[in-house]
């Protein structure tokens, strides 16, 4: 593994996402009120876009043309990935958690603090609300679409993961093995497995079609993020590990892999 450092942000970097089709580009959201697009080949920042607030979540549209970024004031800004200019922005009256386009690129989904999934259609410069689904009784935290385009999953503070049919927008089944708020989800490349994690000291790997537990990956601390490999049954995850040698509060920042032969 080649390791590079990408320096430039002046505050915490809260989220990054890769370009949907170009493996050399990724974008980061930071508390320094900017987003930055980076090129892996040169390890340099190719664009810095100033935004209004402290950014906490970011996603790239499946066609690669638009970057959506959400900030701490619940404003979502849509940025043209080529011109790096803002195309639209929307102030929401509720807590916005995770944001995502559907795989067809024609609808925009967000999870909110009231336990709902909001679905919007983009007609720049405005967003037309299509539907609000009451998904969970408490804060709806994360959302992920499966690569096959059949389902999406949401994770909530009620410790449940719910699986939704994309076309019908109905809940197909729930996964209830975690005891803490679900903070991260990932579907495997073939859409057959769903990993979910929380402050529980394990990651749940479920079979999507049955809801059965396939495996649990033991961790020593809460998990921040999980991500399946785009082509193989290999799971990367990062936990709240402490570098306990000299300072028990210092975060270790280790990425671990599960599923290596």
mmCIF file of C-alpha atoms in Angstrom:
data_model
loop_
_atom_site.group_PDB
_atom_site.id
_atom_site.type_symbol
_atom_site.label_atom_id
_atom_site.label_comp_id
_atom_site.label_asym_id
_atom_site.label_seq_id
_atom_site.Cartn_x
_atom_site.Cartn_y
_atom_site.Cartn_z
ATOM 1 C CA UNK A 1 0.000 0.000 0.000
ATOM 2 C CA UNK A 2 1.298 3.411 -0.975
ATOM 3 C CA UNK A 3 0.532 6.044 1.606
ATOM 4 C CA UNK A 4 0.221 9.761 0.895
ATOM 5 C CA UNK A 5 -0.699 12.757 3.000
ATOM 6 C CA UNK A 6 -2.976 15.407 1.539
ATOM 7 C CA UNK A 7 -2.387 18.694 3.343
ATOM 8 C CA UNK A 8 -4.268 21.936 2.954
ATOM 9 C CA UNK A 9 -7.376 21.996 5.121
ATOM 10 C CA UNK A 10 -7.218 24.312 8.123
ATOM 11 C CA UNK A 11 -9.651 22.387 10.329
ATOM 12 C CA UNK A 12 -10.970 18.866 10.877
ATOM 13 C CA UNK A 13 -11.676 16.831 7.737
ATOM 14 C CA UNK A 14 -14.983 15.130 8.497
ATOM 15 C CA UNK A 15 -15.755 13.162 5.363
ATOM 16 C CA UNK A 16 -14.363 12.216 1.992
ATOM 17 C CA UNK A 17 -15.813 10.529 -1.060
ATOM 18 C CA UNK A 18 -14.366 9.265 -4.310
ATOM 19 C CA UNK A 19 -15.414 10.286 -7.797
ATOM 20 C CA UNK A 20 -17.950 7.649 -8.964
ATOM 21 C CA UNK A 21 -15.979 6.667 -12.073
ATOM 22 C CA UNK A 22 -12.553 8.355 -12.014
ATOM 23 C CA UNK A 23 -10.330 6.454 -9.546
ATOM 24 C CA UNK A 24 -7.860 9.358 -9.313
ATOM 25 C CA UNK A 25 -10.172 11.979 -7.816
ATOM 26 C CA UNK A 26 -11.685 12.404 -4.387
ATOM 27 C CA UNK A 27 -13.261 15.290 -2.506
ATOM 28 C CA UNK A 28 -13.081 16.234 1.177
ATOM 29 C CA UNK A 29 -15.415 18.220 3.422
ATOM 30 C CA UNK A 30 -13.914 20.227 6.253
ATOM 31 C CA UNK A 31 -14.808 22.439 9.182
ATOM 32 C CA UNK A 32 -12.653 25.172 7.598
ATOM 33 C CA UNK A 33 -15.648 26.145 5.387
ATOM 34 C CA UNK A 34 -14.149 24.685 2.217
ATOM 35 C CA UNK A 35 -14.314 21.522 0.190
ATOM 36 C CA UNK A 36 -11.238 20.385 -1.697
ATOM 37 C CA UNK A 37 -10.910 18.135 -4.728
ATOM 38 C CA UNK A 38 -7.684 16.108 -4.805
ATOM 39 C CA UNK A 39 -5.797 14.229 -7.517
ATOM 40 C CA UNK A 40 -4.156 11.009 -6.352
ATOM 41 C CA UNK A 41 -1.579 11.062 -9.164
ATOM 42 C CA UNK A 42 -0.075 14.401 -8.153
ATOM 43 C CA UNK A 43 -1.192 14.218 -4.475
ATOM 44 C CA UNK A 44 -2.165 17.871 -4.884
ATOM 45 C CA UNK A 45 -5.390 19.776 -4.368
ATOM 46 C CA UNK A 46 -6.815 20.678 -7.778
ATOM 47 C CA UNK A 47 -9.667 22.838 -6.508
ATOM 48 C CA UNK A 48 -10.740 24.561 -3.315
ATOM 49 C CA UNK A 49 -14.362 25.688 -3.124
ATOM 50 C CA UNK A 50 -15.406 28.086 -0.369
ATOM 51 C CA UNK A 51 -18.728 27.337 1.305
ATOM 52 C CA UNK A 52 -20.819 29.193 3.861
ATOM 53 C CA UNK A 53 -20.545 26.908 6.869
ATOM 54 C CA UNK A 54 -18.558 24.176 8.553
ATOM 55 C CA UNK A 55 -18.969 21.123 6.334
ATOM 56 C CA UNK A 56 -19.708 17.699 7.784
ATOM 57 C CA UNK A 57 -21.060 15.493 4.984
ATOM 58 C CA UNK A 58 -20.373 15.183 1.282
ATOM 59 C CA UNK A 59 -21.355 13.019 -1.686
ATOM 60 C CA UNK A 60 -20.686 12.889 -5.424
ATOM 61 C CA UNK A 61 -23.512 12.328 -7.896
ATOM 62 C CA UNK A 62 -23.347 9.020 -9.845
ATOM 63 C CA UNK A 63 -22.809 10.919 -13.132
ATOM 64 C CA UNK A 64 -19.835 12.743 -11.605
ATOM 65 C CA UNK A 65 -21.186 16.183 -12.469
ATOM 66 C CA UNK A 66 -22.314 17.455 -9.070
ATOM 67 C CA UNK A 67 -20.951 17.445 -5.531
ATOM 68 C CA UNK A 68 -23.400 17.954 -2.665
ATOM 69 C CA UNK A 69 -22.080 19.149 0.667
ATOM 70 C CA UNK A 70 -23.948 19.600 3.948
ATOM 71 C CA UNK A 71 -22.868 21.823 6.821
ATOM 72 C CA UNK A 72 -23.521 22.146 10.565
ATOM 73 C CA UNK A 73 -26.316 24.686 9.903
ATOM 74 C CA UNK A 74 -28.275 22.103 7.831
ATOM 75 C CA UNK A 75 -27.592 23.833 4.515
ATOM 76 C CA UNK A 76 -26.916 21.545 1.529
ATOM 77 C CA UNK A 77 -24.975 23.149 -1.335
ATOM 78 C CA UNK A 78 -24.772 21.660 -4.837
ATOM 79 C CA UNK A 79 -21.477 22.386 -6.582
ATOM 80 C CA UNK A 80 -20.730 21.896 -10.274
ATOM 81 C CA UNK A 81 -17.772 19.474 -10.328
ATOM 82 C CA UNK A 82 -16.324 21.048 -13.513
ATOM 83 C CA UNK A 83 -16.678 24.785 -12.880
ATOM 84 C CA UNK A 84 -16.462 24.454 -9.065
ATOM 85 C CA UNK A 85 -19.307 26.951 -8.714
ATOM 86 C CA UNK A 86 -22.415 26.585 -6.604
ATOM 87 C CA UNK A 87 -25.494 25.543 -8.630
ATOM 88 C CA UNK A 88 -28.021 25.596 -5.808
ATOM 89 C CA UNK A 89 -28.346 25.590 -2.071
ATOM 90 C CA UNK A 90 -31.107 24.588 0.270
ATOM 91 C CA UNK A 91 -31.607 25.494 3.924
ATOM 92 C CA UNK A 92 -33.466 22.777 5.827
ATOM 93 C CA UNK A 93 -35.484 23.317 8.993
ATOM 94 C CA UNK A 94 -34.375 20.023 10.536
ATOM 95 C CA UNK A 95 -31.137 18.240 11.337
ATOM 96 C CA UNK A 96 -29.658 16.874 8.095
ATOM 97 C CA UNK A 97 -27.543 13.760 8.633
ATOM 98 C CA UNK A 98 -26.413 11.771 5.586
ATOM 99 C CA UNK A 99 -27.041 12.765 1.961
ATOM 100 C CA UNK A 100 -27.040 10.649 -1.199
ATOM 101 C CA UNK A 101 -28.303 10.448 -4.752
ATOM 102 C CA UNK A 102 -30.088 7.314 -5.880
ATOM 103 C CA UNK A 103 -28.186 5.160 -8.407
ATOM 104 C CA UNK A 104 -30.259 6.558 -11.298
ATOM 105 C CA UNK A 105 -29.055 10.075 -10.434
ATOM 106 C CA UNK A 106 -32.576 11.552 -10.643
ATOM 107 C CA UNK A 107 -33.458 11.838 -6.955
ATOM 108 C CA UNK A 108 -31.686 13.149 -3.896
ATOM 109 C CA UNK A 109 -32.144 11.495 -0.500
ATOM 110 C CA UNK A 110 -31.335 12.737 2.976
ATOM 111 C CA UNK A 111 -31.816 11.355 6.463
ATOM 112 C CA UNK A 112 -32.935 13.685 9.218
ATOM 113 C CA UNK A 113 -33.074 14.148 12.972
ATOM 114 C CA UNK A 114 -36.821 13.450 13.115
ATOM 115 C CA UNK A 115 -36.354 9.877 11.897
ATOM 116 C CA UNK A 116 -37.448 10.648 8.331
ATOM 117 C CA UNK A 117 -36.011 10.072 4.875
ATOM 118 C CA UNK A 118 -36.590 13.084 2.633
ATOM 119 C CA UNK A 119 -36.645 12.585 -1.130
ATOM 120 C CA UNK A 120 -36.129 15.549 -3.451
ATOM 121 C CA UNK A 121 -35.979 16.011 -7.195
ATOM 122 C CA UNK A 122 -33.496 18.470 -8.608
ATOM 123 C CA UNK A 123 -34.721 21.126 -10.942
ATOM 124 C CA UNK A 124 -31.853 23.588 -10.613
ATOM 125 C CA UNK A 125 -31.703 26.027 -9.053
ATOM 126 C CA UNK A 126 -34.359 24.512 -6.810
ATOM 127 C CA UNK A 127 -35.114 21.231 -5.154
ATOM 128 C CA UNK A 128 -38.645 19.936 -5.293
ATOM 129 C CA UNK A 129 -39.653 17.809 -2.280
ATOM 130 C CA UNK A 130 -41.262 14.580 -3.520
ATOM 131 C CA UNK A 131 -41.788 12.560 -0.390
ATOM 132 C CA UNK A 132 -40.961 12.264 3.284
ATOM 133 C CA UNK A 133 -40.917 8.754 4.734
ATOM 134 C CA UNK A 134 -41.264 8.145 8.461
ATOM 135 C CA UNK A 135 -38.527 5.551 8.652
ATOM 136 C CA UNK A 136 -37.613 5.366 12.346
ATOM 137 C CA UNK A 137 -38.996 6.549 15.689
ATOM 138 C CA UNK A 138 -35.721 8.353 16.439
ATOM 139 C CA UNK A 139 -32.912 10.176 14.638
ATOM 140 C CA UNK A 140 -32.235 8.643 11.197
ATOM 141 C CA UNK A 141 -28.463 8.752 10.835
ATOM 142 C CA UNK A 142 -27.077 7.048 7.723
ATOM 143 C CA UNK A 143 -28.240 5.920 4.279
ATOM 144 C CA UNK A 144 -26.617 3.735 1.600
ATOM 145 C CA UNK A 145 -27.794 2.464 -1.801
ATOM 146 C CA UNK A 146 -26.918 -1.042 -2.904
ATOM 147 C CA UNK A 147 -24.807 -1.286 -6.102
ATOM 148 C CA UNK A 148 -27.533 -3.289 -7.881
ATOM 149 C CA UNK A 149 -30.069 -0.491 -7.482
ATOM 150 C CA UNK A 150 -32.633 -2.729 -5.805
ATOM 151 C CA UNK A 151 -32.478 -1.546 -2.185
ATOM 152 C CA UNK A 152 -31.290 1.189 0.077
ATOM 153 C CA UNK A 153 -30.614 0.883 3.805
ATOM 154 C CA UNK A 154 -30.935 3.373 6.636
ATOM 155 C CA UNK A 155 -29.456 3.255 10.122
ATOM 156 C CA UNK A 156 -30.966 4.964 13.133
ATOM 157 C CA UNK A 157 -30.394 6.003 16.731
ATOM 158 C CA UNK A 158 -32.947 3.307 17.661
ATOM 159 C CA UNK A 159 -30.145 0.780 16.817
ATOM 160 C CA UNK A 160 -32.131 -0.604 13.864
ATOM 161 C CA UNK A 161 -31.087 -0.918 10.245
ATOM 162 C CA UNK A 162 -34.012 -0.892 7.827
ATOM 163 C CA UNK A 163 -33.889 -2.140 4.260
ATOM 164 C CA UNK A 164 -36.049 -0.374 1.643
ATOM 165 C CA UNK A 165 -37.211 -1.297 -1.823
ATOM 166 C CA UNK A 166 -36.036 1.507 -4.148
ATOM 167 C CA UNK A 167 -39.014 1.329 -6.524
ATOM 168 C CA UNK A 168 -41.814 0.791 -4.020
ATOM 169 C CA UNK A 169 -40.284 2.874 -1.183
ATOM 170 C CA UNK A 170 -41.467 0.304 1.354
ATOM 171 C CA UNK A 171 -39.469 -1.241 4.185
ATOM 172 C CA UNK A 172 -38.663 -4.856 3.316
ATOM 173 C CA UNK A 173 -36.969 -5.929 6.544
ATOM 174 C CA UNK A 174 -35.105 -4.764 9.638
ATOM 175 C CA UNK A 175 -31.798 -5.839 11.136
ATOM 176 C CA UNK A 176 -31.762 -5.546 14.919
ATOM 177 C CA UNK A 177 -28.560 -7.110 16.226
ATOM 178 C CA UNK A 178 -26.861 -3.864 17.270
ATOM 179 C CA UNK A 179 -27.610 -2.198 20.611
ATOM 180 C CA UNK A 180 -26.284 1.304 19.893
ATOM 181 C CA UNK A 181 -27.133 4.021 17.317
ATOM 182 C CA UNK A 182 -26.157 2.817 13.840
ATOM 183 C CA UNK A 183 -23.581 5.238 12.495
ATOM 184 C CA UNK A 184 -22.254 3.564 9.343
ATOM 185 C CA UNK A 185 -23.456 1.148 6.630
ATOM 186 C CA UNK A 186 -22.001 -0.434 3.502
ATOM 187 C CA UNK A 187 -23.291 -2.888 0.872
ATOM 188 C CA UNK A 188 -20.897 -5.390 -0.694
ATOM 189 C CA UNK A 189 -20.095 -5.010 -4.416
ATOM 190 C CA UNK A 190 -22.663 -7.669 -5.398
ATOM 191 C CA UNK A 191 -25.361 -6.264 -3.099
ATOM 192 C CA UNK A 192 -25.611 -9.548 -1.168
ATOM 193 C CA UNK A 193 -24.110 -8.445 2.151
ATOM 194 C CA UNK A 194 -24.720 -5.436 4.366
ATOM 195 C CA UNK A 195 -22.245 -4.333 7.036
ATOM 196 C CA UNK A 196 -23.481 -2.095 9.840
ATOM 197 C CA UNK A 197 -21.662 -0.689 12.852
ATOM 198 C CA UNK A 198 -22.154 1.437 15.940
ATOM 199 C CA UNK A 199 -20.628 1.853 19.385
ATOM 200 C CA UNK A 200 -21.090 -1.896 19.848
ATOM 201 C CA UNK A 201 -17.744 -3.660 19.815
ATOM 202 C CA UNK A 202 -18.577 -5.645 16.704
ATOM 203 C CA UNK A 203 -19.575 -5.037 13.091
ATOM 204 C CA UNK A 204 -22.665 -6.919 11.945
ATOM 205 C CA UNK A 205 -22.501 -8.530 8.500
ATOM 206 C CA UNK A 206 -25.951 -9.584 7.318
ATOM 207 C CA UNK A 207 -27.285 -11.431 4.308
ATOM 208 C CA UNK A 208 -29.441 -8.844 2.551
ATOM 209 C CA UNK A 209 -32.127 -11.178 1.193
ATOM 210 C CA UNK A 210 -32.815 -13.053 4.443
ATOM 211 C CA UNK A 211 -31.616 -10.699 7.179
ATOM 212 C CA UNK A 212 -29.600 -13.576 8.698
ATOM 213 C CA UNK A 213 -26.302 -12.915 10.425
ATOM 214 C CA UNK A 214 -23.383 -14.104 8.304
ATOM 215 C CA UNK A 215 -20.627 -12.925 10.621
ATOM 216 C CA UNK A 216 -19.714 -10.482 13.284
ATOM 217 C CA UNK A 217 -16.334 -8.758 13.169
ATOM 218 C CA UNK A 218 -15.024 -8.160 16.676
ATOM 219 C CA UNK A 219 -13.648 -4.688 17.473
ATOM 220 C CA UNK A 220 -12.080 -3.290 20.607
ATOM 221 C CA UNK A 221 -13.834 0.073 20.376
ATOM 222 C CA UNK A 222 -16.743 1.850 18.618
ATOM 223 C CA UNK A 223 -16.610 1.846 14.811
ATOM 224 C CA UNK A 224 -16.705 5.138 12.902
ATOM 225 C CA UNK A 225 -16.950 3.875 9.339
ATOM 226 C CA UNK A 226 -17.186 0.703 7.242
ATOM 227 C CA UNK A 227 -16.668 0.268 3.479
ATOM 228 C CA UNK A 228 -16.693 -2.812 1.268
ATOM 229 C CA UNK A 229 -14.172 -3.179 -1.547
ATOM 230 C CA UNK A 230 -15.767 -2.290 -4.935
ATOM 231 C CA UNK A 231 -14.932 -5.696 -6.479
ATOM 232 C CA UNK A 232 -14.132 -8.186 -3.682
ATOM 233 C CA UNK A 233 -15.648 -9.428 -0.407
ATOM 234 C CA UNK A 234 -13.195 -7.351 1.629
ATOM 235 C CA UNK A 235 -14.310 -4.912 4.326
ATOM 236 C CA UNK A 236 -12.324 -1.875 5.462
ATOM 237 C CA UNK A 237 -13.226 -0.260 8.771
ATOM 238 C CA UNK A 238 -11.927 2.372 11.161
ATOM 239 C CA UNK A 239 -12.575 2.426 14.897
ATOM 240 C CA UNK A 240 -12.162 4.854 17.762
ATOM 241 C CA UNK A 241 -8.833 3.251 18.669
ATOM 242 C CA UNK A 242 -6.575 4.987 21.137
ATOM 243 C CA UNK A 243 -2.806 5.121 20.762
ATOM 244 C CA UNK A 244 -2.485 4.000 24.348
ATOM 245 C CA UNK A 245 1.307 3.780 24.606
ATOM 246 C CA UNK A 246 1.923 7.295 25.923
ATOM 247 C CA UNK A 247 -1.397 9.105 25.766
ATOM 248 C CA UNK A 248 -4.652 7.221 26.254
ATOM 249 C CA UNK A 249 -6.728 9.990 24.640
ATOM 250 C CA UNK A 250 -4.767 10.205 21.394
ATOM 251 C CA UNK A 251 -6.605 8.646 18.466
ATOM 252 C CA UNK A 252 -4.707 5.993 16.541
ATOM 253 C CA UNK A 253 -6.384 6.494 13.156
ATOM 254 C CA UNK A 254 -5.932 2.893 12.023
ATOM 255 C CA UNK A 255 -7.737 1.396 9.030
ATOM 256 C CA UNK A 256 -8.327 -2.354 9.350
ATOM 257 C CA UNK A 257 -9.322 -4.994 6.815
ATOM 258 C CA UNK A 258 -11.568 -8.007 7.279
ATOM 259 C CA UNK A 259 -11.825 -10.831 4.752
ATOM 260 C CA UNK A 260 -8.235 -11.182 3.605
ATOM 261 C CA UNK A 261 -7.429 -14.784 2.600
#
